[in-house]
Amino acid sequence: MTEVASYTNLNDCQKQAEQYLTSENYSAAISLYEQAIEKEPDIRSHYWNLGLMLLLQGQETEAQMTWFMALSEEELHTGELIDVLATEVERRLTKEDYPVAWAICQHIREIAPENINNLLHSVELLIKLETFHEDGANLLAEIRELLSIQIADDQKDLLETDLLLNTITTLLASIPSEPSVFNFIEYCLKHSPKPAIMVDIIMIQTIKIVGGKRNAELGIRFAELCLQKEPKHLQVTFHLAHFYQKNQQHIKALETAKLCYETAVTLVEKTYAHALIVTVLISSGSDWDEIYSRSKNQILLTKQLVEEKIDDFDAPIEGILISSLFFLPYTDDDPKNNRWLHNGIGRLCQTTFSKHNAELTESFNNNLLSRKKNINKNINKRKQTINIGYVSHCFRQHSVGWLSRWVFQYHNPEKFKIHSYYWNSSDSAEVTNFTRTYFVDKSTIFYKIADIDKMREQIQKDEIDILIDLDSITLDVSCILLLMKCAPIQVTWLGWDASGLPLIDYFIADPYVLPETAQSYYSEKIWRLPQTYIAVDGFEVGLSNLRREHLDIPSDAIIYLMNQKGYKRNAEHLRLQMRIIKEVPNSYLLIKGDADSESTQDFFERIAEEAGVDCSRLRFLPQVLSEVVHRANLAIADVVLDTYPYNGATTTLETLWMGIPLVTRVGQQFSARNSYTMMINAGITEGIAWNEDEYIEWGVRLGKDEKLRQQISWKLRQSRHTAPLWNAKQFTRDMETAYEQMWQRYLDS
């Protein structure tokens, strides 16, 4: 039997009772408070606490009787009781004891139904208990009504603003698609005394809704709501344009991007806002006259920014600014000048980031220095394995995921410990079977992280030796992450061209994808693998849902396929493709992609008419959501016409795997040489053009020469057994050798 302390004085009683509460010895606490009431019957707090202990012990009726005993004479003291109960609710929330916290909240609701803060706690608890559907909408309606009363009576001080903001965050993070949630947030934002703070909180979660939950339509609704309240909010306007773009609403995206530019004030703001206009224009892939004009303006803005060395701007602008040059390789094959701009922007962002995060940067640098000293001290006891970290938001059914999975498949676990850091802006996003099969199960340890600071800390804690960024500037989060030296060696591979960030040590390439002179304009050290910078063992292929008769194409016609998104549909290069169609009788061009269908069709038909090609020879294919069906559909093509100055990458690999002849034009920049290196590493030279005339010649020749097409298809089928492009195991060995050499250089430095 538990020994119960005797009552001495009020302070001692409270301390002892708190100990009993912490240890959940409610009966002892009850006995203690009963003694206190017997000695000091006029002190109401004894009744409040005794009732709470009875409630926690499951004696609800007795608890209520105890409270009402003290309330019977005067109702004004309910505030003291509410404080006691609310304190216990907070404690239970901290312990994640949600059922008990919910039960206490309901008693507060009975005693003080107008207590808005308790209702906010109740909403959060319904979400934690996954029972929002039962009473959540009613609770939000009650809160709205109470808010309206407080606003009318000027009693806003009764509301805990931070609690309201936390509730909004929880609602958006957990159940944003509930209709009552949107109505509630709309009302709160309309009447908020601090709308700017609330807008920022809503937008943080909205970005996660679009990125993690992939729900651009819902993100647009919340962003539009924020813009109505803060019509000159630059970041809201910026992100809303992106959301429209993701949702294929290109006209609205362009209008909003232009509004963003008009709202911008400083040179930094104008630079990234104007880049948004260019990005939206290229994604629709139609108005190339404006694209070229805007691109020139963007280059001038960026050049001015770099030359003036404006390196003090608000965070987190660094990531947005770095990715503001995303469009460059789609418009011009000018790597020397383009890389100069990338490198300059990278330096500016690095300087600004270091200013804003001086203490943290110093801490990370000291950690790396300490690690290096420890390695040097224990030179004879160096570890036998290297810690490799892969960072990406594409460990899923995405081009980067389809291609990088093979390295995970073949990594040698005796030499390398693989740590995967999966950036996902939604904490609640599920890990798919694809992710689990190819990445989770193949990693030594796999993290799904939605906080960049936590990701940095985890990378440091794991003592990663070589950190590989798979995304480059396709994701601003990766850029911000790599503005801090998280590992001794940092490398860019696969996702895009190099980012130009000063703290990236190496960029993975091969003998073909970059010309020999490239090192002169890259800030990163180019590390060339012996044969190819990418290899796969193949692709899964499903059943085709395309047939010639469905497209009204004769069985003896020659089908050309242009299989790229709006970004890559460069108008000048498209004119070359139309010349090929014109010169090959009975030929058709199939256009596949995800740009705005109406404007895309108008654009292609205008180019066709200029070239003298009947528009009836064009076919526009709908988007196919399944990758395996998309690959099967490639078989309908006789010849695939590659884009320039940005070639296909994954689409080129898929085309070659399906044994289809490809015509590509080789340029100087990385993205203009992707198909070139892939064809060389598949053992194919037929279709490789070094200028416009050769591109047309190969396109026409392959369209007219059936025997040549058959020979190429046969060579591609045979290459599956011999070519470096289809030998992912050997490729992984080459990557591992590179890692070992990088690490040895670091140790020797």
XYZ file of C-alpha atoms in Angstrom:
749
model
C 0.000 0.000 0.000
C 1.394 3.426 -0.973
C 2.292 5.667 1.907
C 0.517 9.006 1.649
C 2.261 12.136 2.842
C 0.417 14.153 5.453
C -0.658 17.705 4.777
C 1.659 20.347 6.248
C 1.254 23.642 4.305
C -0.047 24.796 0.935
C 3.314 24.865 -0.865
C 4.428 21.467 0.393
C 1.036 20.023 -0.443
C 1.241 21.295 -4.024
C 4.788 19.991 -4.541
C 3.897 16.565 -3.181
C 0.709 16.433 -5.245
C 2.649 17.255 -8.428
C 4.982 14.337 -7.711
C 1.987 12.036 -7.300
C 0.508 13.385 -10.529
C 3.750 12.801 -12.449
C 3.942 9.211 -11.174
C 0.178 8.790 -11.845
C -0.444 7.951 -8.185
C -3.845 9.607 -8.246
C -5.221 7.936 -5.101
C -2.369 9.374 -3.031
C -2.961 12.824 -4.527
C -6.681 12.508 -3.772
C -5.960 11.674 -0.142
C -3.597 14.625 0.106
C -6.131 17.108 -1.262
C -8.876 15.696 0.948
C -6.646 16.440 3.940
C -6.057 19.928 2.597
C -9.779 20.618 2.216
C -10.410 19.387 5.743
C -7.817 21.834 7.107
C -8.483 24.737 4.698
C -12.048 24.395 3.341
C -12.095 27.953 1.977
C -9.196 27.504 -0.452
C -10.882 26.720 -3.745
C -7.768 25.449 -5.523
C -7.898 22.329 -3.337
C -11.301 21.488 -4.832
C -10.127 22.152 -8.380
C -7.130 19.859 -7.967
C -9.052 17.175 -6.080
C -11.635 17.102 -8.874
C -8.874 16.795 -11.468
C -7.328 13.811 -9.648
C -10.726 12.144 -9.372
C -11.273 12.724 -13.086
C -7.893 11.209 -13.954
C -8.752 8.193 -11.822
C -11.953 7.737 -13.808
C -14.374 9.088 -11.226
C -16.052 11.693 -13.416
C -19.218 12.082 -11.353
C -17.262 12.593 -8.147
C -15.015 15.109 -9.929
C -17.967 17.165 -11.092
C -19.586 17.074 -7.639
C -16.309 18.297 -6.097
C -16.062 21.214 -8.513
C -19.695 22.256 -8.172
C -19.369 22.088 -4.390
C -16.933 24.980 -4.627
C -18.889 26.762 -7.361
C -22.270 26.635 -5.693
C -21.945 29.974 -3.933
C -20.288 32.051 -6.661
C -19.819 31.339 -10.353
C -16.994 33.869 -10.806
C -14.289 31.410 -9.845
C -14.630 29.114 -12.888
C -11.590 30.834 -14.419
C -9.370 29.333 -11.721
C -10.768 25.868 -12.408
C -10.290 26.295 -16.154
C -6.658 27.279 -15.592
C -6.013 24.108 -13.595
C -7.636 21.907 -16.209
C -5.993 23.723 -19.146
C -2.565 23.283 -17.561
C -3.172 19.544 -17.402
C -4.310 19.545 -21.036
C -0.990 21.137 -22.023
C 0.903 18.537 -19.997
C -0.998 15.689 -21.631
C -0.358 17.126 -25.083
C 3.361 17.207 -24.338
C 3.175 13.537 -23.267
C 1.102 12.735 -26.388
C -1.602 11.366 -24.103
C -4.357 12.539 -26.408
C -7.365 10.538 -25.078
C -6.996 11.977 -21.557
C -6.347 15.478 -22.908
C -9.522 15.169 -25.001
C -11.581 14.061 -21.967
C -10.390 17.062 -19.931
C -11.147 19.419 -22.825
C -14.714 18.169 -22.904
C -15.165 18.952 -19.223
C -13.831 22.456 -19.823
C -16.295 22.729 -22.700
C -19.172 21.883 -20.341
C -18.035 24.335 -17.687
C -17.061 27.164 -20.072
C -18.484 26.579 -23.570
C -17.319 30.068 -24.615
C -13.650 29.267 -23.928
C -12.252 29.595 -27.441
C -8.759 28.406 -26.537
C -10.132 25.128 -25.232
C -12.006 24.629 -28.496
C -8.772 25.172 -30.420
C -7.102 22.512 -28.303
C -10.063 20.244 -29.003
C -9.627 20.673 -32.768
C -5.977 19.699 -32.521
C -6.892 16.657 -30.434
C -9.513 15.496 -32.928
C -6.817 15.543 -35.598
C -4.359 13.682 -33.353
C -7.018 11.093 -32.551
C -7.986 10.888 -36.261
C -11.640 11.599 -35.424
C -12.008 15.055 -36.962
C -14.873 13.810 -39.127
C -17.000 13.240 -36.019
C -17.147 16.748 -34.578
C -14.456 18.819 -36.299
C -16.669 20.853 -38.614
C -18.988 21.760 -35.717
C -16.043 22.766 -33.548
C -14.655 25.063 -36.253
C -18.111 26.603 -36.687
C -18.290 27.262 -32.906
C -14.855 28.888 -32.965
C -15.869 31.120 -35.866
C -18.982 32.214 -33.983
C -16.995 32.983 -30.840
C -14.430 34.903 -32.890
C -17.167 37.034 -34.404
C -18.526 37.823 -30.896
C -15.077 38.722 -29.602
C -14.424 40.938 -32.617
C -17.772 42.697 -32.167
C -17.186 43.201 -28.415
C -13.488 44.045 -28.869
C -12.423 41.071 -26.726
C -9.616 39.817 -28.971
C -7.315 39.519 -25.954
C -9.257 36.428 -24.809
C -7.807 34.502 -27.751
C -4.309 33.003 -27.603
C -3.069 34.050 -31.041
C -0.192 31.566 -31.087
C -2.622 28.757 -30.329
C -4.826 29.822 -33.248
C -1.812 29.903 -35.570
C -0.711 26.463 -34.379
C -4.210 25.125 -35.013
C -4.192 26.533 -38.541
C -0.791 24.914 -39.143
C -2.073 21.554 -37.886
C -5.223 21.748 -40.003
C -3.264 22.520 -43.169
C -0.619 19.894 -42.449
C -3.147 17.137 -41.731
C -6.538 17.688 -43.354
C -6.245 20.616 -45.804
C -8.855 19.262 -48.202
C -11.679 19.317 -45.603
C -14.195 21.955 -46.791
C -14.684 23.269 -43.244
C -10.940 23.889 -42.971
C -10.875 26.245 -45.946
C -13.919 28.155 -44.670
C -12.380 28.450 -41.216
C -9.025 29.715 -42.477
C -10.756 32.127 -44.852
C -12.645 33.637 -41.910
C -9.578 33.788 -39.650
C -7.503 35.475 -42.333
C -10.231 37.988 -43.085
C -10.456 39.101 -39.441
C -6.876 38.530 -38.308
C -5.218 41.469 -36.512
C -1.843 40.177 -37.820
C -2.597 39.066 -41.395
C 1.050 39.107 -42.551
C 2.055 36.501 -39.946
C -0.941 34.345 -40.756
C -0.251 34.580 -44.504
C 3.312 33.398 -43.955
C 2.136 30.415 -41.917
C -0.541 29.491 -44.457
C 1.920 29.731 -47.351
C 4.520 27.536 -45.637
C 1.947 24.771 -45.376
C 0.499 25.488 -48.823
C 3.900 24.960 -50.427
C 4.009 21.584 -48.682
C 0.519 20.755 -49.953
C 1.614 21.386 -53.536
C 5.020 19.736 -53.177
C 4.391 16.819 -50.824
C 0.720 16.045 -51.439
C 0.997 17.040 -55.120
C -2.274 18.941 -54.902
C -1.694 22.115 -56.909
C -5.413 22.864 -57.185
C -5.835 23.032 -53.411
C -2.637 25.026 -53.081
C -3.988 27.553 -55.556
C -7.141 28.069 -53.461
C -5.176 28.870 -50.314
C -2.621 31.030 -52.135
C -5.407 33.012 -53.835
C -6.923 33.532 -50.387
C -3.640 34.925 -49.085
C -3.194 37.180 -52.102
C -6.663 38.643 -51.592
C -5.633 39.677 -48.081
C -2.093 40.766 -49.001
C -2.298 41.749 -52.720
C 1.298 43.041 -52.838
C 2.903 40.106 -51.063
C 5.777 39.182 -53.388
C 6.357 35.616 -52.175
C 2.659 34.707 -52.308
C 2.461 35.996 -55.880
C 5.627 34.119 -56.807
C 4.425 30.778 -55.458
C 0.899 31.194 -56.822
C 2.352 31.535 -60.331
C 4.270 28.292 -59.775
C 1.115 26.564 -58.557
C -0.794 27.658 -61.672
C 2.060 26.362 -63.796
C 2.025 22.973 -62.039
C -1.720 22.800 -62.593
C -1.306 23.478 -66.339
C -3.058 26.859 -66.055
C -0.478 28.603 -68.214
C -2.401 31.821 -68.914
C -3.031 32.475 -65.216
C 0.545 31.457 -64.414
C 1.898 34.043 -66.859
C -0.439 36.796 -65.626
C 0.572 36.123 -62.019
C 4.281 35.931 -62.869
C 4.045 39.342 -64.536
C 2.206 40.679 -61.474
C 5.049 39.342 -59.341
C 7.569 41.250 -61.452
C 5.502 44.439 -61.185
C 5.395 44.018 -57.400
C 9.171 43.537 -57.142
C 11.198 46.535 -55.975
C 14.863 45.619 -55.540
C 17.189 44.271 -58.237
C 17.283 40.896 -56.480
C 13.486 40.709 -56.443
C 13.219 41.782 -60.061
C 15.816 39.202 -61.084
C 14.034 36.180 -59.681
C 10.547 37.521 -60.490
C 11.505 38.076 -64.121
C 13.029 34.585 -64.232
C 9.627 33.267 -63.220
C 8.090 34.872 -66.314
C 10.680 33.174 -68.536
C 10.117 29.815 -66.825
C 6.342 30.014 -67.273
C 6.719 31.003 -70.924
C 9.088 28.108 -71.648
C 6.864 25.609 -69.844
C 4.010 26.466 -72.219
C 6.473 26.214 -75.110
C 4.536 28.395 -77.523
C 5.455 32.098 -77.667
C 9.161 31.798 -78.489
C 9.488 35.377 -79.678
C 8.660 36.567 -76.177
C 10.770 33.767 -74.663
C 13.883 34.946 -76.541
C 13.194 38.582 -75.672
C 12.604 37.840 -72.000
C 15.670 35.570 -71.861
C 17.907 38.408 -73.035
C 16.422 40.712 -70.398
C 16.951 38.056 -67.742
C 20.603 37.650 -68.674
C 21.084 41.427 -68.400
C 19.413 41.514 -64.960
C 21.499 38.606 -63.704
C 24.707 40.050 -65.113
C 23.994 43.362 -63.366
C 23.340 41.525 -60.101
C 26.584 39.563 -60.356
C 28.693 42.574 -61.380
C 27.286 44.804 -58.626
C 27.919 41.964 -56.128
C 24.646 42.517 -54.315
C 25.042 39.799 -51.732
C 22.758 40.830 -48.885
C 19.147 39.812 -49.331
C 16.490 38.145 -47.224
C 16.515 34.388 -46.658
C 15.321 32.064 -48.095
C 15.834 33.913 -51.373
C 19.092 32.030 -51.966
C 17.375 28.901 -53.291
C 14.940 30.849 -55.468
C 17.735 32.982 -56.904
C 20.005 30.022 -57.701
C 17.228 28.308 -59.644
C 16.357 31.555 -61.463
C 18.745 30.544 -64.274
C 16.995 27.230 -64.806
C 15.858 28.306 -68.275
C 19.291 29.065 -69.784
C 20.085 25.703 -71.469
C 16.616 25.592 -73.037
C 17.192 28.770 -75.045
C 20.921 28.938 -75.836
C 23.806 26.499 -76.244
C 26.291 28.941 -74.754
C 27.913 27.127 -71.810
C 30.829 29.510 -71.335
C 28.638 32.560 -70.670
C 25.845 30.597 -68.999
C 28.225 28.914 -66.557
C 29.722 32.337 -65.726
C 26.258 33.505 -64.683
C 25.559 30.316 -62.702
C 28.878 30.562 -60.893
C 28.361 34.249 -60.132
C 24.882 33.734 -58.697
C 26.202 30.780 -56.692
C 28.902 32.947 -55.125
C 26.434 35.718 -54.234
C 24.040 33.272 -52.593
C 26.883 31.587 -50.737
C 28.082 34.917 -49.321
C 24.588 35.935 -48.240
C 23.846 32.566 -46.690
C 27.102 32.642 -44.730
C 26.249 36.120 -43.399
C 22.809 35.011 -42.258
C 24.085 31.755 -40.748
C 27.574 32.657 -39.542
C 27.411 30.782 -36.244
C 25.919 27.644 -37.772
C 28.380 27.703 -40.673
C 31.288 27.972 -38.267
C 29.934 25.055 -36.232
C 29.679 22.810 -39.306
C 33.130 23.818 -40.524
C 34.638 23.120 -37.107
C 32.980 19.723 -37.086
C 34.534 18.827 -40.453
C 37.919 20.117 -39.280
C 37.686 18.028 -36.123
C 36.809 14.947 -38.174
C 39.807 15.517 -40.421
C 42.155 15.884 -37.435
C 40.847 12.651 -35.920
C 41.425 10.830 -39.221
C 44.984 12.118 -39.413
C 45.701 11.128 -35.813
C 44.449 7.598 -36.398
C 45.993 7.134 -39.824
C 46.622 3.430 -39.190
C 43.069 2.821 -38.008
C 41.119 4.340 -40.857
C 37.753 2.790 -41.430
C 37.288 0.294 -44.229
C 33.905 1.629 -45.369
C 32.955 5.007 -46.817
C 29.720 6.705 -45.754
C 27.875 7.799 -48.890
C 24.883 10.124 -48.630
C 22.383 10.595 -51.471
C 20.068 13.631 -51.280
C 16.997 13.916 -53.500
C 13.287 14.654 -53.637
C 13.063 12.094 -56.476
C 13.359 8.738 -54.710
C 10.093 7.839 -56.420
C 8.647 7.269 -59.886
C 10.503 10.166 -61.433
C 13.258 10.301 -64.057
C 15.939 10.604 -61.376
C 14.362 7.731 -59.459
C 14.153 5.441 -62.493
C 17.809 6.028 -63.360
C 19.518 6.212 -59.954
C 17.855 3.047 -58.574
C 20.440 0.831 -60.280
C 23.328 2.280 -58.290
C 21.445 1.430 -55.105
C 20.866 -2.062 -56.475
C 24.564 -2.779 -57.045
C 26.416 -0.837 -54.345
C 28.940 -2.968 -52.439
C 27.764 -2.969 -48.787
C 31.179 -4.149 -47.581
C 32.822 -0.964 -48.873
C 30.020 1.596 -48.747
C 27.288 2.468 -46.268
C 24.449 4.115 -48.167
C 22.461 6.832 -46.416
C 19.474 8.182 -48.357
C 17.972 11.558 -47.469
C 14.560 11.833 -49.102
C 13.361 15.411 -49.057
C 9.569 15.430 -48.894
C 7.790 18.606 -47.881
C 4.894 16.642 -46.393
C 5.544 14.750 -43.144
C 2.438 12.652 -43.742
C 3.310 11.570 -47.302
C 3.435 7.789 -47.588
C 6.451 5.905 -48.869
C 5.357 4.142 -52.065
C 6.157 0.557 -53.007
C 8.547 1.864 -55.680
C 10.433 3.943 -53.125
C 10.521 1.095 -50.646
C 11.681 -1.515 -53.178
C 14.426 0.459 -54.883
C 15.630 2.867 -52.208
C 14.480 2.084 -48.671
C 15.362 -1.613 -48.871
C 18.651 -0.927 -50.711
C 19.945 1.737 -48.303
C 21.849 1.154 -45.094
C 19.498 3.738 -43.646
C 16.744 5.754 -45.318
C 15.330 9.042 -44.033
C 12.221 10.920 -45.105
C 12.755 14.484 -43.940
C 10.614 17.601 -44.337
C 12.902 20.050 -42.535
C 16.133 21.281 -44.062
C 17.773 21.985 -40.693
C 17.004 18.457 -39.527
C 18.440 17.082 -42.757
C 21.688 18.993 -42.262
C 21.937 17.837 -38.659
C 21.297 14.220 -39.642
C 23.933 14.309 -42.379
C 26.430 15.683 -39.884
C 25.410 13.163 -37.220
C 25.826 10.284 -39.695
C 29.354 11.505 -40.488
C 28.770 11.312 -44.226
C 32.050 11.267 -46.147
C 30.714 11.967 -49.645
C 27.362 13.687 -50.163
C 25.757 13.273 -53.608
C 23.122 15.771 -54.733
C 20.850 14.145 -57.313
C 18.652 17.204 -57.938
C 20.975 20.178 -58.594
C 18.994 23.389 -59.196
C 15.736 21.599 -60.011
C 14.950 21.942 -56.283
C 15.734 25.084 -54.295
C 15.892 23.074 -51.062
C 18.897 21.131 -52.352
C 20.619 24.396 -53.201
C 20.066 25.803 -49.723
C 21.240 22.549 -48.144
C 24.501 22.618 -50.082
C 25.251 26.215 -49.173
C 26.438 24.592 -45.951
C 29.375 22.182 -46.036
C 27.554 19.160 -44.623
C 30.188 16.592 -45.641
C 33.919 16.686 -46.486
C 33.159 16.006 -50.160
C 30.039 17.255 -51.982
C 29.158 16.060 -55.482
C 26.492 16.789 -58.105
C 25.261 13.935 -60.273
C 22.355 13.197 -62.564
C 19.481 15.640 -61.877
C 20.566 18.553 -64.050
C 23.728 20.347 -65.054
C 26.061 21.514 -62.258
C 24.656 24.197 -59.951
C 27.733 26.445 -59.731
C 27.640 26.500 -55.909
C 31.090 27.148 -54.397
C 30.916 24.270 -51.888
C 30.364 21.581 -54.540
C 33.640 19.765 -55.117
C 32.874 17.560 -58.130
C 30.460 17.215 -61.029
C 30.074 13.691 -62.456
C 30.427 13.488 -66.260
C 32.010 11.209 -68.886
C 34.252 11.604 -71.968
C 31.362 12.632 -74.233
C 28.721 14.607 -72.314
C 31.096 17.559 -71.825
C 33.738 18.730 -74.312
C 37.413 18.739 -73.302
C 37.397 22.526 -72.790
C 34.525 22.457 -70.288
C 36.668 22.655 -67.151
C 37.620 26.227 -68.022
C 34.088 27.454 -67.264
C 32.963 25.063 -64.491
C 33.596 26.040 -60.869
C 33.254 22.374 -59.852
C 35.974 19.878 -60.685
C 34.641 17.722 -63.533
C 35.061 14.054 -62.654
C 34.790 11.988 -65.830
C 33.837 8.350 -65.464
C 35.609 6.075 -67.981
C 32.628 5.376 -70.276
C 29.283 6.876 -69.330
C 27.854 9.082 -66.589
C 24.673 6.974 -66.457
C 23.750 3.356 -67.140
C 20.648 1.262 -66.502
C 19.792 -2.395 -66.804
C 16.645 -1.517 -68.708
C 13.069 -0.346 -68.250
C 9.754 -1.981 -67.454
C 7.425 -1.875 -70.480
C 3.664 -2.344 -70.449
C 1.046 -2.633 -73.189
C 0.616 0.102 -75.768
C -2.704 1.934 -76.043
C -1.760 3.669 -79.328
C -2.636 2.302 -82.757
C -2.205 3.891 -86.180
C -5.849 3.470 -87.123
C -6.915 5.301 -83.965
C -4.760 8.208 -85.069
C -5.981 8.010 -88.667
C -2.466 7.270 -89.942
C -1.981 4.850 -92.888
C -0.161 1.606 -92.156
C 2.594 2.421 -94.690
C 3.230 5.964 -93.384
C 6.469 7.031 -91.691
C 5.868 8.182 -88.120
C 8.201 10.674 -86.492
C 7.814 11.295 -82.779
C 8.719 14.411 -80.778
C 8.532 13.215 -77.218
C 9.486 16.205 -75.037
C 7.859 18.701 -72.719
C 7.155 22.339 -73.556
C 10.449 23.440 -72.000
C 12.410 21.697 -74.754
C 10.332 22.694 -77.769
C 12.678 25.298 -79.130
C 11.086 27.081 -82.095
C 14.258 27.284 -84.207
C 14.897 23.570 -83.867
C 11.265 22.727 -84.528
C 11.597 24.406 -87.934
C 14.291 21.840 -88.796
C 11.930 19.051 -87.818
C 9.236 20.470 -90.081
C 11.693 20.515 -92.974
C 12.263 16.789 -92.404
C 8.518 16.101 -92.442
C 8.199 18.120 -95.654
C 10.956 16.170 -97.407
C 9.722 12.706 -96.437
C 6.526 11.807 -98.338
C 3.713 10.144 -96.415
C 5.232 11.086 -93.070
C 3.530 12.273 -89.885
C 4.775 14.002 -86.749
C 3.418 12.890 -83.384
C 3.756 15.461 -80.613
C 3.646 14.337 -77.018
C 4.023 16.500 -73.943
C 2.310 18.262 -71.063
C 2.085 21.896 -72.143
C -1.198 23.746 -72.675
C -2.881 21.780 -75.462
C -4.611 24.630 -77.284
C -1.626 26.996 -77.386
C 0.697 24.099 -78.194
C -1.404 23.081 -81.181
C -1.570 26.670 -82.459
C 2.198 26.975 -82.093
C 3.001 23.764 -83.995
C 0.504 24.496 -86.730
C 1.942 27.975 -87.245
C 5.475 26.559 -87.599
C 4.169 23.851 -89.943
C 2.410 26.378 -92.178
C 5.560 28.519 -92.332
C 7.496 25.433 -93.501
C 4.839 24.452 -96.050
C 3.715 21.336 -94.133
C 0.041 20.453 -94.146
C -1.256 20.579 -90.566
C -3.152 17.340 -91.211
C 0.233 15.578 -90.876
C 0.472 16.568 -87.211
C -0.958 14.470 -84.386
C -1.154 15.616 -80.767
C -1.035 12.814 -78.228
C -2.624 13.006 -74.776
C -0.474 12.707 -71.686
C -0.021 9.138 -70.417
C 0.227 8.846 -66.646
C 1.717 5.357 -66.620
C 5.445 5.156 -67.414
C 5.199 1.556 -68.602
C 2.435 2.458 -71.082
C 4.366 5.539 -72.211
C 7.371 3.339 -73.074
C 5.221 0.808 -74.894
C 3.708 3.631 -76.946
C 7.152 4.600 -78.236
C 7.010 1.537 -80.476
C 4.558 3.298 -82.782
C 7.362 5.588 -83.984
C 9.696 4.810 -86.867
C 12.065 7.630 -85.897
C 12.316 9.826 -82.802
C 13.407 13.433 -83.379
C 15.410 14.751 -80.449
C 15.226 18.334 -79.179
C 17.970 20.959 -79.099
C 19.645 22.767 -77.332
C 18.202 20.616 -74.549
C 18.231 16.937 -75.542
C 16.198 14.170 -74.074
C 17.764 12.246 -71.192
C 15.446 9.626 -69.709
C 13.366 9.769 -72.894
C 16.498 9.088 -74.966
C 17.370 6.070 -72.833
C 13.809 4.774 -73.206
C 13.891 5.318 -76.978
C 17.164 3.411 -77.358
C 15.947 0.627 -75.059
C 12.885 0.215 -77.299
C 15.179 -0.099 -80.347
C 13.963 3.012 -82.138
C 16.312 5.126 -84.319
C 16.966 8.592 -82.927
C 18.182 11.806 -84.570
C 20.011 14.188 -82.244
C 21.996 17.356 -82.703
C 25.154 17.639 -80.580
C 26.050 20.953 -78.994
C 28.547 22.219 -76.434
C 26.589 22.301 -73.174
C 25.819 19.303 -70.991
C 22.136 19.203 -71.908
C 22.969 19.363 -75.647
C 25.164 16.243 -75.433
C 23.028 13.854 -73.388
C 21.722 11.877 -76.346
C 25.181 11.892 -77.922
C 26.855 10.136 -74.988
C 23.959 7.706 -74.645
C 24.030 6.732 -78.322
C 27.822 6.300 -78.273
C 27.525 4.121 -75.174
C 24.812 2.064 -76.892
C 27.110 1.490 -79.868
C 25.172 3.739 -82.268
C 26.515 6.613 -84.386
C 23.744 6.693 -86.998
C 21.596 9.730 -86.274
C 24.267 11.835 -84.533
C 24.366 15.293 -86.147
C 26.870 18.063 -85.472
C 24.996 20.885 -87.167
C 21.592 21.802 -88.593
C 22.253 20.393 -92.060
C 23.339 17.010 -90.686
C 20.270 16.906 -88.450
C 17.988 17.336 -91.469
C 20.019 14.859 -93.518
C 19.796 12.149 -90.868
C 16.100 12.824 -90.296
C 15.292 12.488 -93.990
C 17.585 9.499 -94.541
C 16.150 7.517 -91.628
C 12.628 8.317 -92.772
C 13.283 7.078 -96.319
C 15.639 4.151 -95.643
C 13.686 1.318 -94.054
C 16.652 -1.046 -94.216
C 18.821 1.390 -92.266
C 16.145 1.710 -89.607
C 16.011 -2.068 -89.287
C 19.801 -2.272 -88.962
C 19.804 0.327 -86.191
C 16.990 -1.440 -84.349
C 18.881 -4.740 -84.590
C 22.087 -3.122 -83.285
C 20.186 -1.573 -80.382
C 18.603 -4.900 -79.437
C 22.014 -6.581 -79.539
C 23.558 -3.766 -77.503
C 21.447 -4.759 -74.512
C 23.912 -7.583 -73.895
C 27.179 -5.752 -74.534
C 26.958 -1.944 -74.359
C 28.094 0.152 -71.358
C 24.770 1.995 -71.394
C 22.959 -1.195 -70.330
C 25.495 -2.418 -67.772
C 24.449 -0.794 -64.512
C 26.558 -3.159 -62.423
C 29.805 -2.127 -64.137
C 28.702 1.490 -64.021
C 28.223 1.215 -60.256
C 31.740 -0.218 -59.937
C 33.019 2.820 -61.876
C 31.112 5.167 -59.557
C 32.490 3.377 -56.510
C 36.030 3.659 -57.854
C 35.443 7.389 -58.297
C 34.197 7.656 -54.706
C 37.261 5.819 -53.407
C 39.584 8.073 -55.382
C 37.760 11.210 -54.213
C 38.034 10.042 -50.627
C 41.729 9.200 -50.975
C 42.414 12.647 -52.429
C 40.691 14.173 -49.428
C 42.731 12.079 -47.010
C 45.949 12.980 -48.792
C 45.182 16.695 -49.014
